Amino acid sequence: MKGQAIMALFRFNILILIKRSNAISPLMQLLTTLRFFGTGAFYTVEGDLHDVSVPSVCRIVHRVANSLARLTDRHIRFPVDIQDVMKTKQGFFDKAGFPGVVGAIDCTHVRLYGAPLGDDEPLHVNRKGYHSINVQAVCNASFKMTNVAARWPGSTHDSAVLHGSLLGEMFENGRLQGTLIGDTGYALRPWLMTPVAEPTTNAERRYNRSHRRTRVTIEQVFGQLKCKFPCLSLGLRVAPRRACQIIKACCVLHNIAKELREPEIEGELREDEGNDDIPYDGHIQDGTIQRNRIINAYF
Ligand SMILES: *[C@@H]1O[C@H](CO)[C@@H](O)[C@H](O)[C@H]1NC(C)=O
Ligand SMILES: *[C@@H]1O[C@H](CO)[C@@H](O)[C@H](O)[C@H]1NC(C)=O
């Protein structure tokens, strides 16, 4: 993040959340942390700070990451009131003509390395064979994150992350309205539309195209996030619980950067970070009627 954005973080009162430590001012701690998020290495940060050891840099980063992560509910909000829901649907409709969309959903892996994982080690091995956290996120049409779940070990399938998350539960029991857009890794639900696997009609093909153009938003958000915060694409050399706090902190900063209209450097995800897209093969598939209704009415 650039100087202007850092200055603007004052407006969000972030500095008052950070306590002084070993005579290192809150501003210096924030800058140290941003530098770590931007490089992914504790020792490159150490070079900037005279007389501060790597362990204290780690402590600073974790303390500041925790403070930022605590702002998740303030800066990452799912649209619930009618105005916000309508605005969100309109945003997606303007993009690719898909009706009723309240969010694009996907997961991305953040690599963990070098940290002791103990008995949970096998749980963290993802299908590409490395240790990770599988991070679920939902965004809106202006690339803001509206929901993040960063607590699942890398072996968890995308559909299981959704199933276990509060967001999934709220859609399930009707407390959230509207449609999520997800890839074939998810079950087709009345509230989550997936692509038609083998489209046979022109309407189905148009549906598929619109679906893809809507869904790509979340992939772009992951690209922007990992480009802004290379620590997430390089991998985190910390314990899983701490990694999750750092991930949430970066997501909060991503949204703050959007609020400040920071320009994006578009980043492509590396092959091994992309979403799994292992097709969902569970038994729940109760969204066919709803999908056909959308295809017939809009495409
Ligand atoms: C995306 O969400 C943010 C707040 O969470 C809101 O300010 C913005 O207007 C939304 N954009 C669209 C297109 O829905
Ligand atoms: C529709 O989407 C599925 C899944 O993404 C894809 O396999 C298929 O090729 C798509 N078909 C068309 C015509 O876009």
mmCIF file of C-alpha atoms in Angstrom, residues 2-281:
data_model
loop_
_atom_site.group_PDB
_atom_site.id
_atom_site.type_symbol
_atom_site.label_atom_id
_atom_site.label_comp_id
_atom_site.label_asym_id
_atom_site.label_seq_id
_atom_site.Cartn_x
_atom_site.Cartn_y
_atom_site.Cartn_z
ATOM 1 C CA LYS A 2 1.236 3.454 -0.865
ATOM 2 C CA GLY A 3 1.915 6.376 1.479
ATOM 3 C CA GLN A 4 -1.407 7.971 0.734
ATOM 4 C CA ALA A 5 -3.252 4.808 1.683
ATOM 5 C CA ILE A 6 -1.238 4.425 4.845
ATOM 6 C CA MET A 7 -2.082 7.976 5.839
ATOM 7 C CA ALA A 8 -5.701 7.200 5.148
ATOM 8 C CA LEU A 9 -5.580 4.253 7.538
ATOM 9 C CA PHE A 10 -5.515 6.940 10.227
ATOM 10 C CA ARG A 11 -9.022 7.799 9.205
ATOM 11 C CA PHE A 12 -10.037 4.284 10.084
ATOM 12 C CA ASN A 13 -8.545 4.698 13.535
ATOM 13 C CA ILE A 14 -6.423 1.656 13.053
ATOM 14 C CA LEU A 15 -3.490 3.091 14.939
ATOM 15 C CA ILE A 16 -5.389 3.440 18.187
ATOM 16 C CA LEU A 17 -5.962 -0.309 18.164
ATOM 17 C CA ILE A 18 -2.253 -0.953 18.228
ATOM 18 C CA LYS A 19 -0.519 -0.630 21.566
ATOM 19 C CA ARG A 20 3.000 0.662 21.990
ATOM 20 C CA SER A 21 5.492 -2.088 22.442
ATOM 21 C CA ASN A 22 9.176 -1.903 23.398
ATOM 22 C CA ALA A 23 9.081 1.766 22.532
ATOM 23 C CA ILE A 24 8.043 0.991 18.966
ATOM 24 C CA SER A 25 5.286 3.375 17.989
ATOM 25 C CA PRO A 26 1.974 2.105 16.619
ATOM 26 C CA LEU A 27 2.739 3.752 13.261
ATOM 27 C CA MET A 28 6.080 1.969 13.051
ATOM 28 C CA GLN A 29 4.391 -1.313 13.936
ATOM 29 C CA LEU A 30 1.794 -0.813 11.221
ATOM 30 C CA LEU A 31 4.463 0.017 8.633
ATOM 31 C CA THR A 32 6.476 -3.018 9.712
ATOM 32 C CA THR A 33 3.442 -5.227 9.268
ATOM 33 C CA LEU A 34 2.533 -3.780 5.883
ATOM 34 C CA ARG A 35 6.108 -4.342 4.789
ATOM 35 C CA PHE A 36 5.870 -7.967 5.883
ATOM 36 C CA PHE A 37 2.545 -8.390 4.024
ATOM 37 C CA GLY A 38 4.263 -6.904 0.982
ATOM 38 C CA THR A 39 7.357 -9.106 1.082
ATOM 39 C CA GLY A 40 6.424 -12.212 3.009
ATOM 40 C CA ALA A 41 9.698 -12.331 4.900
ATOM 41 C CA PHE A 42 10.356 -11.320 8.500
ATOM 42 C CA TYR A 43 14.049 -10.729 7.898
ATOM 43 C CA THR A 44 13.603 -8.183 5.079
ATOM 44 C CA VAL A 45 11.542 -6.176 7.516
ATOM 45 C CA GLU A 46 14.134 -6.495 10.222
ATOM 46 C CA GLY A 47 16.639 -4.653 8.026
ATOM 47 C CA ASP A 48 14.453 -1.541 8.147
ATOM 48 C CA LEU A 49 14.201 -1.465 11.885
ATOM 49 C CA HIS A 50 17.357 -0.816 13.801
ATOM 50 C CA ASP A 51 17.869 -2.863 16.927
ATOM 51 C CA VAL A 52 14.778 -4.971 16.428
ATOM 52 C CA SER A 53 15.241 -8.719 16.192
ATOM 53 C CA VAL A 54 13.345 -11.139 13.975
ATOM 54 C CA PRO A 55 11.349 -12.473 16.957
ATOM 55 C CA SER A 56 10.168 -8.963 17.796
ATOM 56 C CA VAL A 57 9.232 -8.362 14.181
ATOM 57 C CA CYS A 58 7.161 -11.571 14.349
ATOM 58 C CA ARG A 59 5.470 -10.391 17.518
ATOM 59 C CA ILE A 60 4.692 -7.009 15.968
ATOM 60 C CA VAL A 61 3.251 -8.606 12.831
ATOM 61 C CA HIS A 62 1.042 -10.939 14.835
ATOM 62 C CA ARG A 63 -0.177 -8.216 17.138
ATOM 63 C CA VAL A 64 -1.043 -5.861 14.287
ATOM 64 C CA ALA A 65 -2.566 -8.695 12.222
ATOM 65 C CA ASN A 66 -4.821 -9.547 15.167
ATOM 66 C CA SER A 67 -5.909 -5.924 15.526
ATOM 67 C CA LEU A 68 -6.745 -5.736 11.819
ATOM 68 C CA ALA A 69 -8.481 -9.113 11.831
ATOM 69 C CA ARG A 70 -10.756 -7.836 14.582
ATOM 70 C CA LEU A 71 -12.067 -5.281 12.075
ATOM 71 C CA THR A 72 -13.398 -8.040 9.811
ATOM 72 C CA ASP A 73 -17.046 -7.516 10.779
ATOM 73 C CA ARG A 74 -16.761 -3.794 10.231
ATOM 74 C CA HIS A 75 -15.158 -3.921 6.790
ATOM 75 C CA ILE A 76 -16.356 -7.215 5.327
ATOM 76 C CA ARG A 77 -20.133 -7.271 5.322
ATOM 77 C CA PHE A 78 -22.572 -9.389 3.434
ATOM 78 C CA PRO A 79 -25.452 -7.374 1.980
ATOM 79 C CA VAL A 80 -28.524 -7.922 4.160
ATOM 80 C CA ASP A 81 -30.691 -4.839 4.105
ATOM 81 C CA ILE A 82 -32.900 -4.462 1.083
ATOM 82 C CA GLN A 83 -31.035 -1.482 -0.415
ATOM 83 C CA ASP A 84 -27.660 -3.227 -0.274
ATOM 84 C CA VAL A 85 -29.081 -6.452 -1.667
ATOM 85 C CA MET A 86 -30.669 -4.616 -4.593
ATOM 86 C CA LYS A 87 -27.480 -2.677 -5.303
ATOM 87 C CA THR A 88 -25.439 -5.876 -5.259
ATOM 88 C CA LYS A 89 -27.825 -7.676 -7.611
ATOM 89 C CA GLN A 90 -27.820 -4.692 -9.955
ATOM 90 C CA GLY A 91 -24.006 -4.588 -9.939
ATOM 91 C CA PHE A 92 -23.777 -8.198 -11.101
ATOM 92 C CA PHE A 93 -26.672 -7.861 -13.526
ATOM 93 C CA ASP A 94 -24.935 -4.907 -15.212
ATOM 94 C CA LYS A 95 -21.802 -6.991 -15.566
ATOM 95 C CA ALA A 96 -23.136 -10.042 -17.362
ATOM 96 C CA GLY A 97 -26.940 -10.110 -17.186
ATOM 97 C CA PHE A 98 -27.228 -12.782 -14.511
ATOM 98 C CA PRO A 99 -30.269 -12.061 -12.317
ATOM 99 C CA GLY A 100 -30.483 -12.023 -8.534
ATOM 100 C CA VAL A 101 -26.784 -12.496 -7.723
ATOM 101 C CA VAL A 102 -25.735 -11.456 -4.223
ATOM 102 C CA GLY A 103 -22.171 -12.771 -4.436
ATOM 103 C CA ALA A 104 -19.567 -14.750 -6.342
ATOM 104 C CA ILE A 105 -18.003 -17.467 -4.191
ATOM 105 C CA ASP A 106 -14.793 -19.473 -4.429
ATOM 106 C CA CYS A 107 -11.856 -20.745 -2.416
ATOM 107 C CA THR A 108 -8.133 -20.116 -2.706
ATOM 108 C CA HIS A 109 -5.213 -21.837 -1.009
ATOM 109 C CA VAL A 110 -2.654 -20.003 1.092
ATOM 110 C CA ARG A 111 0.498 -22.050 1.485
ATOM 111 C CA LEU A 112 1.918 -22.821 4.915
ATOM 112 C CA TYR A 113 5.446 -23.929 5.341
ATOM 113 C CA GLY A 114 7.931 -24.574 8.035
ATOM 114 C CA ALA A 115 5.417 -24.317 10.854
ATOM 115 C CA PRO A 116 4.836 -27.211 13.227
ATOM 116 C CA LEU A 117 1.434 -28.668 12.373
ATOM 117 C CA GLY A 118 1.524 -31.565 14.836
ATOM 118 C CA ASP A 119 -1.334 -34.058 14.636
ATOM 119 C CA ASP A 120 -3.148 -31.814 12.170
ATOM 120 C CA GLU A 121 -0.401 -32.178 9.589
ATOM 121 C CA PRO A 122 -2.290 -34.558 7.232
ATOM 122 C CA LEU A 123 -5.381 -32.322 7.364
ATOM 123 C CA HIS A 124 -3.378 -29.465 5.908
ATOM 124 C CA VAL A 125 -2.155 -31.325 2.835
ATOM 125 C CA ASN A 126 -4.256 -30.135 -0.105
ATOM 126 C CA ARG A 127 -4.849 -32.078 -3.266
ATOM 127 C CA LYS A 128 -1.863 -30.434 -4.961
ATOM 128 C CA GLY A 129 0.276 -31.984 -2.232
ATOM 129 C CA TYR A 130 1.360 -28.978 -0.182
ATOM 130 C CA HIS A 131 0.271 -27.600 3.211
ATOM 131 C CA SER A 132 -2.287 -24.823 3.098
ATOM 132 C CA ILE A 133 -5.324 -23.073 4.507
ATOM 133 C CA ASN A 134 -8.334 -23.214 2.172
ATOM 134 C CA VAL A 135 -9.820 -19.719 2.265
ATOM 135 C CA GLN A 136 -13.407 -19.161 1.187
ATOM 136 C CA ALA A 137 -14.469 -15.718 0.056
ATOM 137 C CA VAL A 138 -17.470 -14.011 -1.492
ATOM 138 C CA CYS A 139 -17.253 -10.706 -3.348
ATOM 139 C CA ASN A 140 -19.556 -8.225 -5.034
ATOM 140 C CA ALA A 141 -19.365 -6.733 -8.517
ATOM 141 C CA SER A 142 -17.049 -3.944 -7.414
ATOM 142 C CA PHE A 143 -14.442 -6.444 -6.187
ATOM 143 C CA LYS A 144 -15.126 -5.929 -2.523
ATOM 144 C CA MET A 145 -15.081 -8.936 -0.272
ATOM 145 C CA THR A 146 -18.389 -9.445 1.445
ATOM 146 C CA ASN A 147 -17.577 -12.627 3.359
ATOM 147 C CA VAL A 148 -14.400 -14.488 4.318
ATOM 148 C CA ALA A 149 -13.929 -17.829 6.058
ATOM 149 C CA ALA A 150 -10.256 -18.392 6.841
ATOM 150 C CA ARG A 151 -10.042 -21.340 9.197
ATOM 151 C CA TRP A 152 -10.174 -24.524 7.149
ATOM 152 C CA PRO A 153 -7.134 -26.750 6.593
ATOM 153 C CA GLY A 154 -6.046 -27.350 2.983
ATOM 154 C CA SER A 155 -7.572 -30.809 2.597
ATOM 155 C CA THR A 156 -11.104 -29.481 3.112
ATOM 156 C CA HIS A 157 -13.112 -29.536 -0.117
ATOM 157 C CA ASP A 158 -14.578 -26.187 -1.211
ATOM 158 C CA SER A 159 -18.129 -27.501 -0.849
ATOM 159 C CA ALA A 160 -17.370 -28.724 2.690
ATOM 160 C CA VAL A 161 -16.011 -25.298 3.637
ATOM 161 C CA LEU A 162 -19.274 -23.715 2.519
ATOM 162 C CA HIS A 163 -21.311 -26.383 4.240
ATOM 163 C CA GLY A 164 -19.467 -25.761 7.509
ATOM 164 C CA SER A 165 -19.547 -21.985 7.324
ATOM 165 C CA LEU A 166 -22.033 -19.596 8.882
ATOM 166 C CA LEU A 167 -22.766 -18.181 5.427
ATOM 167 C CA GLY A 168 -23.798 -21.605 4.115
ATOM 168 C CA GLU A 169 -25.964 -22.168 7.156
ATOM 169 C CA MET A 170 -27.691 -18.813 6.722
ATOM 170 C CA PHE A 171 -28.526 -19.525 3.076
ATOM 171 C CA GLU A 172 -29.638 -23.010 4.014
ATOM 172 C CA ASN A 173 -32.172 -21.864 6.567
ATOM 173 C CA GLY A 174 -33.420 -18.921 4.506
ATOM 174 C CA ARG A 175 -31.947 -16.113 6.581
ATOM 175 C CA LEU A 176 -30.103 -14.860 3.500
ATOM 176 C CA GLN A 177 -31.855 -14.339 0.190
ATOM 177 C CA GLY A 178 -30.571 -14.238 -3.375
ATOM 178 C CA THR A 179 -28.200 -16.336 -5.449
ATOM 179 C CA LEU A 180 -24.531 -17.155 -5.064
ATOM 180 C CA ILE A 181 -22.491 -17.989 -8.157
ATOM 181 C CA GLY A 182 -19.979 -20.799 -7.815
ATOM 182 C CA ASP A 183 -18.040 -23.274 -9.955
ATOM 183 C CA THR A 184 -18.680 -27.001 -10.372
ATOM 184 C CA GLY A 185 -16.851 -27.638 -7.096
ATOM 185 C CA TYR A 186 -20.112 -26.650 -5.397
ATOM 186 C CA ALA A 187 -23.422 -28.441 -5.197
ATOM 187 C CA LEU A 188 -26.203 -26.933 -7.309
ATOM 188 C CA ARG A 189 -28.598 -25.455 -4.762
ATOM 189 C CA PRO A 190 -31.663 -23.237 -5.080
ATOM 190 C CA TRP A 191 -29.429 -20.453 -3.693
ATOM 191 C CA LEU A 192 -26.163 -21.417 -5.432
ATOM 192 C CA MET A 193 -26.009 -21.625 -9.206
ATOM 193 C CA THR A 194 -23.301 -23.700 -10.900
ATOM 194 C CA PRO A 195 -22.577 -24.011 -14.659
ATOM 195 C CA VAL A 196 -24.465 -26.464 -16.857
ATOM 196 C CA ALA A 197 -21.954 -29.278 -17.331
ATOM 197 C CA GLU A 198 -22.954 -30.216 -20.847
ATOM 198 C CA PRO A 199 -25.054 -27.454 -22.345
ATOM 199 C CA THR A 200 -27.297 -28.626 -25.178
ATOM 200 C CA THR A 201 -29.448 -25.562 -25.917
ATOM 201 C CA ASN A 202 -28.417 -22.036 -26.894
ATOM 202 C CA ALA A 203 -30.066 -20.752 -23.741
ATOM 203 C CA GLU A 204 -27.887 -23.074 -21.646
ATOM 204 C CA ARG A 205 -24.794 -21.898 -23.489
ATOM 205 C CA ARG A 206 -25.753 -18.263 -22.902
ATOM 206 C CA TYR A 207 -26.377 -19.096 -19.251
ATOM 207 C CA ASN A 208 -22.931 -20.678 -19.017
ATOM 208 C CA ARG A 209 -21.230 -17.655 -20.557
ATOM 209 C CA SER A 210 -23.006 -15.217 -18.272
ATOM 210 C CA HIS A 211 -22.237 -17.475 -15.310
ATOM 211 C CA ARG A 212 -18.540 -17.508 -16.158
ATOM 212 C CA ARG A 213 -18.359 -13.733 -16.593
ATOM 213 C CA THR A 214 -20.096 -13.250 -13.257
ATOM 214 C CA ARG A 215 -18.015 -15.798 -11.396
ATOM 215 C CA VAL A 216 -14.668 -14.559 -12.662
ATOM 216 C CA THR A 217 -15.056 -11.568 -10.294
ATOM 217 C CA ILE A 218 -14.030 -13.654 -7.311
ATOM 218 C CA GLU A 219 -11.003 -15.032 -9.146
ATOM 219 C CA GLN A 220 -9.963 -11.486 -9.943
ATOM 220 C CA VAL A 221 -10.380 -10.556 -6.285
ATOM 221 C CA PHE A 222 -8.063 -13.405 -5.264
ATOM 222 C CA GLY A 223 -5.584 -12.245 -7.916
ATOM 223 C CA GLN A 224 -5.698 -8.672 -6.616
ATOM 224 C CA LEU A 225 -5.402 -9.810 -2.998
ATOM 225 C CA LYS A 226 -2.355 -11.979 -3.592
ATOM 226 C CA CYS A 227 -0.744 -9.378 -5.816
ATOM 227 C CA LYS A 228 -1.169 -6.671 -3.172
ATOM 228 C CA PHE A 229 -0.073 -8.955 -0.376
ATOM 229 C CA PRO A 230 2.635 -11.280 -1.734
ATOM 230 C CA CYS A 231 2.981 -12.911 1.706
ATOM 231 C CA LEU A 232 -0.210 -14.789 0.751
ATOM 232 C CA SER A 233 1.113 -16.126 -2.543
ATOM 233 C CA LEU A 234 4.621 -16.850 -1.269
ATOM 234 C CA GLY A 235 3.267 -18.717 1.718
ATOM 235 C CA LEU A 236 3.306 -18.107 5.446
ATOM 236 C CA ARG A 237 5.911 -19.525 7.747
ATOM 237 C CA VAL A 238 3.684 -19.393 10.831
ATOM 238 C CA ALA A 239 1.278 -21.672 12.701
ATOM 239 C CA PRO A 240 -2.176 -22.142 11.084
ATOM 240 C CA ARG A 241 -4.041 -20.062 13.668
ATOM 241 C CA ARG A 242 -1.699 -17.131 13.059
ATOM 242 C CA ALA A 243 -1.860 -17.629 9.303
ATOM 243 C CA CYS A 244 -5.642 -17.280 9.480
ATOM 244 C CA GLN A 245 -5.323 -13.964 11.326
ATOM 245 C CA ILE A 246 -2.867 -12.671 8.720
ATOM 246 C CA ILE A 247 -5.209 -13.756 5.901
ATOM 247 C CA LYS A 248 -8.154 -11.952 7.518
ATOM 248 C CA ALA A 249 -6.020 -8.861 8.107
ATOM 249 C CA CYS A 250 -5.073 -8.777 4.406
ATOM 250 C CA CYS A 251 -8.732 -9.159 3.411
ATOM 251 C CA VAL A 252 -9.664 -6.216 5.661
ATOM 252 C CA LEU A 253 -6.897 -4.152 4.053
ATOM 253 C CA HIS A 254 -8.071 -5.213 0.584
ATOM 254 C CA ASN A 255 -11.504 -3.753 1.330
ATOM 255 C CA ILE A 256 -10.046 -0.622 2.880
ATOM 256 C CA ALA A 257 -7.905 -0.162 -0.242
ATOM 257 C CA LYS A 258 -11.090 -0.450 -2.318
ATOM 258 C CA GLU A 259 -12.797 2.163 -0.150
ATOM 259 C CA LEU A 260 -9.815 4.414 -0.819
ATOM 260 C CA ARG A 261 -9.923 3.607 -4.532
ATOM 261 C CA GLU A 262 -6.346 2.406 -4.612
ATOM 262 C CA PRO A 263 -5.525 1.369 -8.162
ATOM 263 C CA GLU A 264 -5.018 -2.371 -8.673
ATOM 264 C CA ILE A 265 -2.109 -4.066 -10.327
ATOM 265 C CA GLU A 266 -3.866 -7.014 -11.920
ATOM 266 C CA GLY A 267 -2.208 -10.245 -10.894
ATOM 267 C CA GLU A 268 -2.720 -13.695 -12.290
ATOM 268 C CA LEU A 269 -2.837 -16.540 -9.830
ATOM 269 C CA ARG A 270 -0.177 -19.173 -10.205
ATOM 270 C CA GLU A 271 -1.438 -22.537 -11.349
ATOM 271 C CA ASP A 272 -1.031 -24.176 -7.935
ATOM 272 C CA GLU A 273 -3.013 -21.491 -6.106
ATOM 273 C CA GLY A 274 -6.066 -21.569 -8.311
ATOM 274 C CA ASN A 275 -9.251 -23.105 -7.132
ATOM 275 C CA ASP A 276 -9.478 -26.883 -7.164
ATOM 276 C CA ASP A 277 -12.583 -27.186 -9.223
ATOM 277 C CA ILE A 278 -12.799 -30.860 -8.345
ATOM 278 C CA PRO A 279 -16.414 -31.407 -9.286
ATOM 279 C CA TYR A 280 -18.725 -31.766 -6.347
ATOM 280 C CA ASP A 281 -19.827 -35.390 -6.136
#
